[in-house]
PDB file of C-alpha atoms in Angstrom:
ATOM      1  CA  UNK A  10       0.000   0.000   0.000  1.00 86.00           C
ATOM      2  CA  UNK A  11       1.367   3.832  -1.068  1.00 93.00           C
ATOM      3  CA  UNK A  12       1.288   6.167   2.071  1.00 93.00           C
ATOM      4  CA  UNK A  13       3.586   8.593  -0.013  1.00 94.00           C
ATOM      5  CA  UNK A  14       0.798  11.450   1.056  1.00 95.00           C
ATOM      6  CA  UNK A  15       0.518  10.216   4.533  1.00 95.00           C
ATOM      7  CA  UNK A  16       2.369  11.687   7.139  1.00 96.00           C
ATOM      8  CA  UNK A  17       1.697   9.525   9.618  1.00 96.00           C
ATOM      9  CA  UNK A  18      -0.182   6.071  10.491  1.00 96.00           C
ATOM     10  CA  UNK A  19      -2.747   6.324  14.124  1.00 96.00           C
ATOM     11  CA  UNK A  20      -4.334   2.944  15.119  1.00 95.00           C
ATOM     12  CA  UNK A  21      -6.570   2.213  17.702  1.00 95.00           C
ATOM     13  CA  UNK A  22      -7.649  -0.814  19.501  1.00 94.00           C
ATOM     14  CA  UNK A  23     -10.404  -1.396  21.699  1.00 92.00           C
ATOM     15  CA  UNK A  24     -10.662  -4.519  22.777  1.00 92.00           C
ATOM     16  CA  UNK A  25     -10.189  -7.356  25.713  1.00 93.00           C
ATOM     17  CA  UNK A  26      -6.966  -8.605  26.139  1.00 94.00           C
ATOM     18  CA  UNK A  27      -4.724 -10.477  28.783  1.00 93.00           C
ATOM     19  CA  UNK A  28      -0.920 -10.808  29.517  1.00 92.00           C
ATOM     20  CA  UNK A  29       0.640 -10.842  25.626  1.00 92.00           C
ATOM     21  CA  UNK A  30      -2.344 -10.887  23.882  1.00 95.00           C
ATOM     22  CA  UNK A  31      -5.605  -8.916  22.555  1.00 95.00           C
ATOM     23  CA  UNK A  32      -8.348 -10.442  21.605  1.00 95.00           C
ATOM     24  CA  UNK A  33     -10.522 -10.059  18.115  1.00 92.00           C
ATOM     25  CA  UNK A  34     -13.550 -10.909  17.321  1.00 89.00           C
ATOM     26  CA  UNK A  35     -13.192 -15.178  16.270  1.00 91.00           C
ATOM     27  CA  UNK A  36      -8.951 -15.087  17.476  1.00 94.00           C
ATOM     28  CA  UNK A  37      -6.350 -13.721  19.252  1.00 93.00           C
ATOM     29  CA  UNK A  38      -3.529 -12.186  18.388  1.00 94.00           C
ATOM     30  CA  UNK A  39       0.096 -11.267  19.748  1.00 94.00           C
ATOM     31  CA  UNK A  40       0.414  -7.166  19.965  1.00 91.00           C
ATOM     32  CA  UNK A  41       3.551  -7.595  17.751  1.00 90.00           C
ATOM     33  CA  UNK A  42       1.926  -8.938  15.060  1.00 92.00           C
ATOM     34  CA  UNK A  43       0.100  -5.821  14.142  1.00 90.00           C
ATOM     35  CA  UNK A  44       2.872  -3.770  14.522  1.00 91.00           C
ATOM     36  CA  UNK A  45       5.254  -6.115  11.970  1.00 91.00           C
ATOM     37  CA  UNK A  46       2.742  -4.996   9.057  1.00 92.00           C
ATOM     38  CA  UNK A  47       4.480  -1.550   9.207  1.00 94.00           C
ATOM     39  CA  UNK A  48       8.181  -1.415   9.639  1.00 93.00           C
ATOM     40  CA  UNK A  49       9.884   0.225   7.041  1.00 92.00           C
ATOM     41  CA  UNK A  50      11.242  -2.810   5.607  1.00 93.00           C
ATOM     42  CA  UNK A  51       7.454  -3.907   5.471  1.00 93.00           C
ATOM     43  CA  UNK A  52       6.025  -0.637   4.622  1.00 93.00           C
ATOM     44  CA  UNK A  53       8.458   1.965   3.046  1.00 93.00           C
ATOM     45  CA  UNK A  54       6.252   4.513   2.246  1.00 95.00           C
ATOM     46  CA  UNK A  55       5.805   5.101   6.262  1.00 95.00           C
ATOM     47  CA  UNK A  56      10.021   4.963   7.105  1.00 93.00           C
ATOM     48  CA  UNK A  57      10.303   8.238   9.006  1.00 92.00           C
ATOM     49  CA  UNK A  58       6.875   8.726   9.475  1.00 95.00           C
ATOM     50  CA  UNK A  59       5.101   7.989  12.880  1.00 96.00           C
ATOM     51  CA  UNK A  60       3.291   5.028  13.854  1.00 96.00           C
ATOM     52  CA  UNK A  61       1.343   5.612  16.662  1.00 96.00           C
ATOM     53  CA  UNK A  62      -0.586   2.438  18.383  1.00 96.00           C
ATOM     54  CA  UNK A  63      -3.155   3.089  21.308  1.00 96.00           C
ATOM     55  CA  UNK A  64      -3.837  -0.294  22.996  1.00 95.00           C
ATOM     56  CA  UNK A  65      -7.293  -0.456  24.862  1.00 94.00           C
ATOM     57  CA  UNK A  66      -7.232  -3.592  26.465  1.00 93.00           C
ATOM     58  CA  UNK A  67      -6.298  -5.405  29.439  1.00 91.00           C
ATOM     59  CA  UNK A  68      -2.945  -7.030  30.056  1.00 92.00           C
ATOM     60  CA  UNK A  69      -3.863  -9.307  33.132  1.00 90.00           C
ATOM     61  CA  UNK A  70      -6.552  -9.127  36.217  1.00 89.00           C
ATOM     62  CA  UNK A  71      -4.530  -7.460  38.796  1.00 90.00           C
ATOM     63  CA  UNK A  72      -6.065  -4.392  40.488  1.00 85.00           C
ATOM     64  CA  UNK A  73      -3.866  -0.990  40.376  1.00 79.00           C
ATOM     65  CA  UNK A  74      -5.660   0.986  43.170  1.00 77.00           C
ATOM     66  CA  UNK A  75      -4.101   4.315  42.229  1.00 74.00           C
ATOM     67  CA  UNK A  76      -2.719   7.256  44.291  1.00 73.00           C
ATOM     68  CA  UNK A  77      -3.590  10.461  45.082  1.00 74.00           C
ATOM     69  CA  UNK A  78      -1.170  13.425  44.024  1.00 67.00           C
ATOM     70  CA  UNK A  79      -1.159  16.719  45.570  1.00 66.00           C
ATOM     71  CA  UNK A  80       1.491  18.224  42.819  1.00 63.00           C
ATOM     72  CA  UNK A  81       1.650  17.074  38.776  1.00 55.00           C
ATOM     73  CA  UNK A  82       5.346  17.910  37.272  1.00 55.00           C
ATOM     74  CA  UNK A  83       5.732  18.487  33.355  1.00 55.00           C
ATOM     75  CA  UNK A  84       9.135  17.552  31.899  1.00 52.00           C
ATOM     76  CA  UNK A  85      10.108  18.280  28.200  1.00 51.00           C
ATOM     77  CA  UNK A  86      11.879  15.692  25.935  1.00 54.00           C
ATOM     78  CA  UNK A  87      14.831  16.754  23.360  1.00 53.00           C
ATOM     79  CA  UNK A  88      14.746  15.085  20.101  1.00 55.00           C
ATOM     80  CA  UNK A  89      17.452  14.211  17.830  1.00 53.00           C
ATOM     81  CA  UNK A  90      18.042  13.973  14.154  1.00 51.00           C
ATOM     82  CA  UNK A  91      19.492  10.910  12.583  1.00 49.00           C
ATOM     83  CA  UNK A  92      20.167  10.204   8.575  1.00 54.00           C
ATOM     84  CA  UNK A  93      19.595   6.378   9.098  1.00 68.00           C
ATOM     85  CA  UNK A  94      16.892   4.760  11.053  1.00 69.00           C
ATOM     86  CA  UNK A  95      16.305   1.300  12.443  1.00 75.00           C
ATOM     87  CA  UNK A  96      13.626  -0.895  10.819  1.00 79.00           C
ATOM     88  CA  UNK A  97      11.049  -0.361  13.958  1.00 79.00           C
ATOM     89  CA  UNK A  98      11.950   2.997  14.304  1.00 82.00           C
ATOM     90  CA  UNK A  99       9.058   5.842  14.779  1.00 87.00           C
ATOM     91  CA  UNK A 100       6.770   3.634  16.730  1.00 91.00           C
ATOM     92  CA  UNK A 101       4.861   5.148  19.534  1.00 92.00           C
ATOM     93  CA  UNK A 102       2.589   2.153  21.224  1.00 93.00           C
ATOM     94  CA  UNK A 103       0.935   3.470  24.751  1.00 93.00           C
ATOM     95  CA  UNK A 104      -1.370   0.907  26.081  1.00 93.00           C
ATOM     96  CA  UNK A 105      -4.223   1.676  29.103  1.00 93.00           C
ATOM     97  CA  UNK A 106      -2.327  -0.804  31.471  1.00 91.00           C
ATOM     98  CA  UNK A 107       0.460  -1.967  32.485  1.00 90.00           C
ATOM     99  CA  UNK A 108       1.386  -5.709  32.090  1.00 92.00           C
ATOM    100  CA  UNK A 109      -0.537  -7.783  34.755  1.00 92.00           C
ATOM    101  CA  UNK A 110      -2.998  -5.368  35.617  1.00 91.00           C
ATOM    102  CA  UNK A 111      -6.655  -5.420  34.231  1.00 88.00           C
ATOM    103  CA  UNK A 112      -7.652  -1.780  32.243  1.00 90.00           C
ATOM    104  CA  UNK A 113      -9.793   0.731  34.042  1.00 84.00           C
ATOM    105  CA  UNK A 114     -13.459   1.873  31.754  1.00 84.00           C
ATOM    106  CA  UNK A 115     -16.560   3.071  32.626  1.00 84.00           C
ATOM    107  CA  UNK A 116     -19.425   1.216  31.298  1.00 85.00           C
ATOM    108  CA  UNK A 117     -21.585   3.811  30.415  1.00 88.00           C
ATOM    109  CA  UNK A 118     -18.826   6.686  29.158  1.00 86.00           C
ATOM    110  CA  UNK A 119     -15.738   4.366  27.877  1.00 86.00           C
ATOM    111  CA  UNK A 120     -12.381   4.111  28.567  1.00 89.00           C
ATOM    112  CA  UNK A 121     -11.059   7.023  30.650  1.00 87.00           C
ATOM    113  CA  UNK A 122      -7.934   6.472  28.157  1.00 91.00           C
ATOM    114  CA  UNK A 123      -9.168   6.645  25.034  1.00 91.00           C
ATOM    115  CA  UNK A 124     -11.502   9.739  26.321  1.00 91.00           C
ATOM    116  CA  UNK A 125      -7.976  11.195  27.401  1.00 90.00           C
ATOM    117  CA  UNK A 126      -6.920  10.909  23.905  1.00 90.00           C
ATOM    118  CA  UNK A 127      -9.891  12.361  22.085  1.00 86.00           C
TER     119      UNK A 127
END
């Protein structure tokens, strides 16, 4: 597929999932497996583009109770410039969970992550 007039590739899943794997509709499916579809060896047309992958699912059925904070800190990143990239380079996957833990959603309004998002 030509993504010449792309400038970048956004996916999002929203779905049920445990440790390693999401789950579709009749299967189930490793996270990495989507992901292989678009290197740049896979996919030139998206090599130095970004592929951004937002993971609604759960990754296992522990709780993660939360804290409160009384401060929030910003920090800002520096980029860098490079003529040659690695084949998975330009990826950006943020899941709702970490792995073990079971992903928060309200059943009325969604996913407080995806809501984040939009």
């Amino acid at each position: 597929m030509d993504h010449t007039e792309n400038d970048c590739l956004l996916i999002a899943v929203l779905s049920h999932g445990e440790m390693g794997m999401l789950y579709a509709k009749d299967t189930h499916y490793k996270p990495d497996n989507l992901f292989y579809h678009f290197t740049a060896d896979k996919c030139p047309t998206l090599a130095g583009k970004p592929k951004i992958f937002f993971i609604q699912a759960c990754q296992g059925d522990k709780l993660d109770g939360g804290i409160t904070l009384a401060n929030r800190t910003e920090t800002d990143g520096l980029s860098s410039a490079s003529y040659r990239i690695p084949t998975h380079a330009d990826f950006l996957v943020a899941y709702s969970t970490v792995p073990g833990y079971y992903s928060w959603r309200n059943t009325t309004r969604g996913s407080w992550f995806m809501q984040a998002l939009c």
